[in-house]
Amino acid sequence: MRRDFEEPVRPRSEQVIGREELLVRARGQLSRGGSLLLHGPPGIGKSTVLRAITGEYAESARTVLRCAATESESHLPFLALVDLLGLVAGEVADALPAPQQAALEAALTGRAESSQHQDGLALRLAVLSVLRALAAKGPVLLVADDLQWLDAPSAELLAFAARRLGGMPVRMLGAVRTGTEPKEQEHDPYLRAYPPETLALRLPPLSRPQTSELLGVRGYTGLRRSTLRDIHHTSGGNPLFALELGRALAESPTPPRPGEPLPVPTSLRALVLSRLELLSAEARQTLLVASAGARPTQSLLGSAGRTNAESEIALAASLGLVAAQGQDGQGPDGQEGAVRFAHPLVSAALYAQATPQERRAAHAALSTAASEPIERARHLALATTGTDEQVAARLSEAAALARDRGAPSVAAQLGLLAARHTPADGRPGADERRLRSAEDALTSGEIDLAREVARDVLERATDPAVRVRAWMVVIDSAGQAMADVEAVFPQALADAGEDPRLLALVRYQLAWRALLVEGAMGKGREEAARAARLAATAGDRSTELLALSFQAQMETLMGHPAAPVTLEKALAEPQDLRVACDHNGAGATRFRWLIMSDQLTDARVSITRLLGEVRRRGIVESEVHFLRGLAETELRSGHCGRALDLAHESLRLARDTGIGEAAGNMFTSLAEAAGGDVHRALVLAGDAVRRAEDDGDLIYLSRALGALGHAQLVAGDAAGTVHSLRRARELEQGLGISDPARGRWHGDLAEALVLIGEPAEAQDVITATREHAVRLRRASVLAVLDRAEALVKAATGQHEAAERQLTSAQDRLAQLGYGLEEARAAFALARLRAEQSGRGSYDEAARLFRRCRAMPWLRQLEAISAAASAPASTAVSAPTAPESVLPHLDRLASTERQVAALVLEGATNREIAARLFISVKTVEATLTRVYRKLGIRSRVDIVRLAAGQHRGD
């Protein structure tokens, strides 16, 4: 009978967020029969992770013993022992020698206050005997939370037993509080109560996306990204602190404006400022001034009038409020005299606790002490109440300086402060300054803030020029989901009237709408050309350049003969430097032209230069795109590892800002399929398809389907590849995309068609695609098509012709610098020769795949090579579809047959879930139905049925 003695009910998180890697390590340790100790600062989520791990492994244990110590009860001897063994000792107590029984009973009942001193050895042996007796009946899981509050006698008894349980099926899980700053071996004393070789894992802070996800799961939704960023910074990635800050925001009747501090609830203030009363009033004021500064130093504090800053900061450091100075007098950040709080929440709590008058006084002192003009202006604004044109002008100048330094996020906050201090009759007006800050917010990737500010301006503004600019911000903030702002376009056109400059802005956006919403590439090209003419009439060179760049992109994708001429116009002088490095500008259009024309070296130089410039300017949206462009260049060149790193960097930035995540998933899928994990590639591509469908974005939907089809091909799902890429073909035909260098899926479709026994259709795809590739001089596309056509010839018995064509395709791809495609041609050639002669060497293909770091392809090659070299007597042919091997298939539904097929391939439940785009729980439930319908009990039985049927049993 299984025993599980539950811990007292505690609040539980619904989901474990951001601990995937840690859980993988924990599972590996426990699967080997080892024990685990989690440690980290208060609120980091130790108990949540401990509960999750316990929940996973409790079912495999016969007995689960739990205790959760508390500070108020830590002085009570043997309390943890009572929690652990009080209800289970009777099950095995009769088997203990009398002295051990007596000692254990005394400890558990409290009838002998000094039982450990009187019968110390007997009690130690009794605890060890109980655990051994329970383990003899089945696995034991011992779970102890908050070990720092464990009473000393219980801790000593556990340590004694733990050192002597070697070989017994007893796993120990524990969690203990350690400091905020990681300290070496801080958790070592607690390891003494655990078996040797226990794995100690420190829980790290959550990343910003993980913090956002946690807040969303707990119901704190609708927060601006700038607010989420502030929560992550203030909480230091601590889940408890982040949730408390989220709760305070949800309960606040007036949420903070951009740039204002977060409300810090009383519960958190008490937690981090408990030692503040040990400081003098003057020392507390010094800390407040430090909390108001962006990068406080002791020198700055002295200039701000805090004459005893050095001694006061030293005292605060001794109390754990401020991080200690190093021996060289430098702060933790390496800056001489730098003052850094022990946790960002300490600074936030100090500032929140101060009165408005105290805060203004601190900022007033810093406005004269700070040497940096941006900081002086910010402090001046925060020290000033009401409107003041001089303050507003100082803030506008500081915003321009931040913009020039590549800090648009800072510029946006300063611009909003400038608008707040602008008098009603100020020039420029408050709305003009708000709009400029909204445009800065767009540049920095703070999309929701930009949209919010623009909507606020539209509620009041009557000037057509201001209103049209605000509509442009609203449209730009929609990103790929332009269908969500359909109602904006008529209003923007009405506000533009007959003004060619304003009309050019609206027509440029209508070009994007035609492409993204209607999928009408030709109409988009016409709208862009119209916008370019209007902008030229108005003398608006920036909008003209953007419109020409868009027109050139459309003409390139359409294979239009005017594309080179239009691109030349977009690159002509005079140039607007900001537009030149924009992701929709002429530089980006030229890069796309270069990479589609197989000029990989020039493409790499071009995109690297663009990436450096947008990073210098802080243009986050363009950085997301250009990182992806550089990744694509590396992938085409066969540098799969580098491409994967860049793709992940771009995707992280996209997820952090909410910019182009669908496109990021799409390209990262391609990079994963080339140099990472094919199952991750499937998940990413599937997500990209769903997002593009939800957004109604036909352009990215075709790209996402191309990525999904490629991942399915690498995963061995030829039928899935054909289904996805047929959809991509239909979409691109409808959109008017004729350049095969855009998606490069055509060779994959032809190859998959051969694999499913449709060589005639494969040849049709090759012939139709080749016509466009020849016209547009796409040499790499032609070489890939030749590789695919060789497979068609091999399938129809033309082996010598196929071998010649594969050899030629490999040579041409090598000359063009397409390393991965070259390796795929070598792989196909080796397989063809092996099929012809029964012998063949994969050495050349393996060398090329290793050079590219194309891990999924290398794993595929190694599997084929191993199967070919295995003795015939041990080789079992695994059928590709369960219909050919499993009896009674009429009892299985479609999903059940697919799951059974993947079980035959050796896929895990997680891998099956990724392949079929379903949850792991759905896989488990489906397998249960399969077992029941087929009269079997396990995955092994499916394989046995398949093998037996294959032998004719």
mmCIF file of N, CA and C in Angstrom, residues 591-592 595 624-637 639-640 642-651 660-675 681 684-685 688 700 703-704 706-708 710 742-743:
data_model
loop_
_atom_site.group_PDB
_atom_site.id
_atom_site.type_symbol
_atom_site.label_atom_id
_atom_site.label_comp_id
_atom_site.label_asym_id
_atom_site.label_seq_id
_atom_site.Cartn_x
_atom_site.Cartn_y
_atom_site.Cartn_z
ATOM 1 N N PHE A 591 20.252 44.670 -49.415
ATOM 2 C CA PHE A 591 20.694 43.409 -48.824
ATOM 3 C C PHE A 591 19.857 42.242 -49.347
ATOM 4 N N ARG A 592 18.538 42.423 -49.370
ATOM 5 C CA ARG A 592 17.669 41.347 -49.851
ATOM 6 C C ARG A 592 17.989 41.009 -51.307
ATOM 7 N N ILE A 595 21.314 38.913 -51.375
ATOM 8 C CA ILE A 595 21.243 37.528 -50.912
ATOM 9 C C ILE A 595 20.418 36.682 -51.866
ATOM 10 N N VAL A 624 16.215 43.798 -34.669
ATOM 11 C CA VAL A 624 15.587 42.471 -34.751
ATOM 12 C C VAL A 624 15.676 41.929 -36.172
ATOM 13 N N HIS A 625 15.326 42.761 -37.145
ATOM 14 C CA HIS A 625 15.327 42.325 -38.548
ATOM 15 C C HIS A 625 16.739 42.049 -39.052
ATOM 16 N N PHE A 626 17.685 42.918 -38.698
ATOM 17 C CA PHE A 626 19.037 42.767 -39.246
ATOM 18 C C PHE A 626 19.788 41.606 -38.599
ATOM 19 N N LEU A 627 19.508 41.323 -37.338
ATOM 20 C CA LEU A 627 20.066 40.104 -36.742
ATOM 21 C C LEU A 627 19.599 38.876 -37.516
ATOM 22 N N ARG A 628 18.316 38.884 -37.847
ATOM 23 C CA ARG A 628 17.762 37.764 -38.602
ATOM 24 C C ARG A 628 18.380 37.710 -40.004
ATOM 25 N N GLY A 629 18.611 38.895 -40.600
ATOM 26 C CA GLY A 629 19.236 38.922 -41.927
ATOM 27 C C GLY A 629 20.651 38.378 -41.897
ATOM 28 N N LEU A 630 21.418 38.747 -40.865
ATOM 29 C CA LEU A 630 22.773 38.210 -40.748
ATOM 30 C C LEU A 630 22.729 36.703 -40.513
ATOM 31 N N ALA A 631 21.759 36.254 -39.710
ATOM 32 C CA ALA A 631 21.609 34.816 -39.485
ATOM 33 C C ALA A 631 21.307 34.093 -40.794
ATOM 34 N N GLU A 632 20.466 34.694 -41.617
ATOM 35 C CA GLU A 632 20.140 34.064 -42.905
ATOM 36 C C GLU A 632 21.384 33.975 -43.789
ATOM 37 N N THR A 633 22.192 35.015 -43.784
ATOM 38 C CA THR A 633 23.425 34.988 -44.580
ATOM 39 C C THR A 633 24.347 33.871 -44.123
ATOM 40 N N GLU A 634 24.486 33.715 -42.806
ATOM 41 C CA GLU A 634 25.338 32.646 -42.279
ATOM 42 C C GLU A 634 24.762 31.270 -42.604
ATOM 43 N N LEU A 635 23.451 31.157 -42.555
ATOM 44 C CA LEU A 635 22.829 29.871 -42.862
ATOM 45 C C LEU A 635 23.048 29.498 -44.318
ATOM 46 N N ARG A 636 22.853 30.457 -45.211
ATOM 47 C CA ARG A 636 23.091 30.177 -46.639
ATOM 48 C C ARG A 636 24.555 29.767 -46.858
ATOM 49 N N SER A 637 25.459 30.372 -46.082
ATOM 50 C CA SER A 637 26.887 30.077 -46.252
ATOM 51 C C SER A 637 27.296 28.761 -45.605
ATOM 52 N N HIS A 639 27.192 28.166 -42.260
ATOM 53 C CA HIS A 639 27.695 28.353 -40.896
ATOM 54 C C HIS A 639 26.512 28.179 -39.948
ATOM 55 N N CYS A 640 26.093 26.929 -39.758
ATOM 56 C CA CYS A 640 24.820 26.660 -39.082
ATOM 57 C C CYS A 640 24.856 27.028 -37.603
ATOM 58 N N ARG A 642 26.675 29.394 -36.100
ATOM 59 C CA ARG A 642 26.620 30.852 -36.009
ATOM 60 C C ARG A 642 25.207 31.348 -36.336
ATOM 61 N N ALA A 643 24.602 30.782 -37.366
ATOM 62 C CA ALA A 643 23.243 31.175 -37.742
ATOM 63 C C ALA A 643 22.263 30.906 -36.615
ATOM 64 N N LEU A 644 22.420 29.772 -35.943
ATOM 65 C CA LEU A 644 21.513 29.422 -34.845
ATOM 66 C C LEU A 644 21.656 30.410 -33.690
ATOM 67 N N ASP A 645 22.879 30.783 -33.357
ATOM 68 C CA ASP A 645 23.095 31.745 -32.275
ATOM 69 C C ASP A 645 22.458 33.098 -32.612
ATOM 70 N N LEU A 646 22.644 33.559 -33.834
ATOM 71 C CA LEU A 646 22.081 34.848 -34.246
ATOM 72 C C LEU A 646 20.566 34.801 -34.289
ATOM 73 N N ALA A 647 20.019 33.684 -34.763
ATOM 74 C CA ALA A 647 18.562 33.551 -34.825
ATOM 75 C C ALA A 647 17.954 33.601 -33.437
ATOM 76 N N HIS A 648 18.589 32.926 -32.486
ATOM 77 C CA HIS A 648 18.073 32.948 -31.114
ATOM 78 C C HIS A 648 18.208 34.342 -30.496
ATOM 79 N N GLU A 649 19.292 35.047 -30.810
ATOM 80 C CA GLU A 649 19.463 36.404 -30.296
ATOM 81 C C GLU A 649 18.361 37.310 -30.830
ATOM 82 N N SER A 650 18.064 37.182 -32.119
ATOM 83 C CA SER A 650 16.990 37.973 -32.714
ATOM 84 C C SER A 650 15.640 37.618 -32.120
ATOM 85 N N LEU A 651 15.398 36.317 -31.915
ATOM 86 C CA LEU A 651 14.112 35.886 -31.369
ATOM 87 C C LEU A 651 13.935 36.365 -29.933
ATOM 88 N N GLY A 660 7.764 41.417 -34.342
ATOM 89 C CA GLY A 660 8.087 40.393 -35.330
ATOM 90 C C GLY A 660 8.362 39.024 -34.756
ATOM 91 N N GLU A 661 7.608 38.608 -33.729
ATOM 92 C CA GLU A 661 7.879 37.308 -33.124
ATOM 93 C C GLU A 661 7.540 36.166 -34.076
ATOM 94 N N ALA A 662 6.474 36.323 -34.871
ATOM 95 C CA ALA A 662 6.115 35.267 -35.822
ATOM 96 C C ALA A 662 7.238 35.035 -36.830
ATOM 97 N N ALA A 663 7.781 36.150 -37.366
ATOM 98 C CA ALA A 663 8.897 36.028 -38.304
ATOM 99 C C ALA A 663 10.126 35.450 -37.616
ATOM 100 N N GLY A 664 10.334 35.831 -36.348
ATOM 101 C CA GLY A 664 11.458 35.283 -35.595
ATOM 102 C C GLY A 664 11.329 33.793 -35.400
ATOM 103 N N ASN A 665 10.135 33.335 -35.080
ATOM 104 C CA ASN A 665 9.910 31.889 -34.943
ATOM 105 C C ASN A 665 10.166 31.182 -36.260
ATOM 106 N N MET A 666 9.704 31.794 -37.339
ATOM 107 C CA MET A 666 9.868 31.180 -38.656
ATOM 108 C C MET A 666 11.344 30.971 -38.989
ATOM 109 N N PHE A 667 12.140 32.035 -38.837
ATOM 110 C CA PHE A 667 13.542 31.862 -39.225
ATOM 111 C C PHE A 667 14.317 31.017 -38.231
ATOM 112 N N THR A 668 14.013 31.143 -36.941
ATOM 113 C CA THR A 668 14.710 30.317 -35.959
ATOM 114 C C THR A 668 14.412 28.843 -36.205
ATOM 115 N N SER A 669 13.215 28.540 -36.710
ATOM 116 C CA SER A 669 12.900 27.162 -37.095
ATOM 117 C C SER A 669 13.860 26.670 -38.175
ATOM 118 N N LEU A 670 14.107 27.491 -39.174
ATOM 119 C CA LEU A 670 15.053 27.105 -40.231
ATOM 120 C C LEU A 670 16.449 26.870 -39.658
ATOM 121 N N ALA A 671 16.862 27.748 -38.738
ATOM 122 C CA ALA A 671 18.187 27.602 -38.138
ATOM 123 C C ALA A 671 18.265 26.354 -37.269
ATOM 124 N N GLU A 672 17.199 26.053 -36.519
ATOM 125 C CA GLU A 672 17.172 24.840 -35.699
ATOM 126 C C GLU A 672 17.226 23.594 -36.579
ATOM 127 N N ALA A 673 16.485 23.587 -37.662
ATOM 128 C CA ALA A 673 16.476 22.424 -38.550
ATOM 129 C C ALA A 673 17.831 22.211 -39.200
ATOM 130 N N ALA A 674 18.616 23.284 -39.311
ATOM 131 C CA ALA A 674 19.934 23.166 -39.936
ATOM 132 C C ALA A 674 21.021 22.839 -38.921
ATOM 133 N N GLY A 675 20.979 23.491 -37.752
ATOM 134 C CA GLY A 675 22.100 23.334 -36.828
ATOM 135 C C GLY A 675 21.740 23.063 -35.401
ATOM 136 N N ALA A 681 12.524 22.907 -34.082
ATOM 137 C CA ALA A 681 12.204 23.533 -35.362
ATOM 138 C C ALA A 681 10.733 23.342 -35.713
ATOM 139 N N LEU A 684 8.567 25.643 -33.413
ATOM 140 C CA LEU A 684 8.684 27.052 -33.787
ATOM 141 C C LEU A 684 7.944 27.346 -35.086
ATOM 142 N N ALA A 685 8.113 26.470 -36.073
ATOM 143 C CA ALA A 685 7.445 26.693 -37.359
ATOM 144 C C ALA A 685 5.934 26.583 -37.212
ATOM 145 N N ALA A 688 4.757 29.739 -35.769
ATOM 146 C CA ALA A 688 4.794 30.823 -36.757
ATOM 147 C C ALA A 688 3.602 30.743 -37.702
ATOM 148 N N TYR A 700 3.869 36.394 -44.501
ATOM 149 C CA TYR A 700 4.637 35.571 -43.568
ATOM 150 C C TYR A 700 4.054 34.169 -43.437
ATOM 151 N N ARG A 703 5.951 32.100 -45.832
ATOM 152 C CA ARG A 703 7.295 31.828 -45.330
ATOM 153 C C ARG A 703 7.262 30.805 -44.195
ATOM 154 N N ALA A 704 6.261 30.950 -43.301
ATOM 155 C CA ALA A 704 6.151 30.029 -42.169
ATOM 156 C C ALA A 704 5.864 28.614 -42.654
ATOM 157 N N GLY A 706 6.794 27.429 -45.482
ATOM 158 C CA GLY A 706 8.058 26.946 -46.043
ATOM 159 C C GLY A 706 8.976 26.412 -44.962
ATOM 160 N N ALA A 707 9.045 27.126 -43.826
ATOM 161 C CA ALA A 707 9.876 26.662 -42.708
ATOM 162 C C ALA A 707 9.327 25.366 -42.119
ATOM 163 N N LEU A 708 8.005 25.273 -41.986
ATOM 164 C CA LEU A 708 7.399 24.060 -41.442
ATOM 165 C C LEU A 708 7.664 22.873 -42.358
ATOM 166 N N HIS A 710 10.133 22.471 -44.395
ATOM 167 C CA HIS A 710 11.551 22.087 -44.322
ATOM 168 C C HIS A 710 11.826 21.282 -43.057
ATOM 169 N N ARG A 742 13.161 33.671 -53.036
ATOM 170 C CA ARG A 742 12.552 34.283 -51.856
ATOM 171 C C ARG A 742 12.319 33.257 -50.765
ATOM 172 N N GLY A 743 11.649 32.154 -51.052
ATOM 173 C CA GLY A 743 11.348 31.154 -50.031
ATOM 174 C C GLY A 743 12.242 29.924 -50.079
#
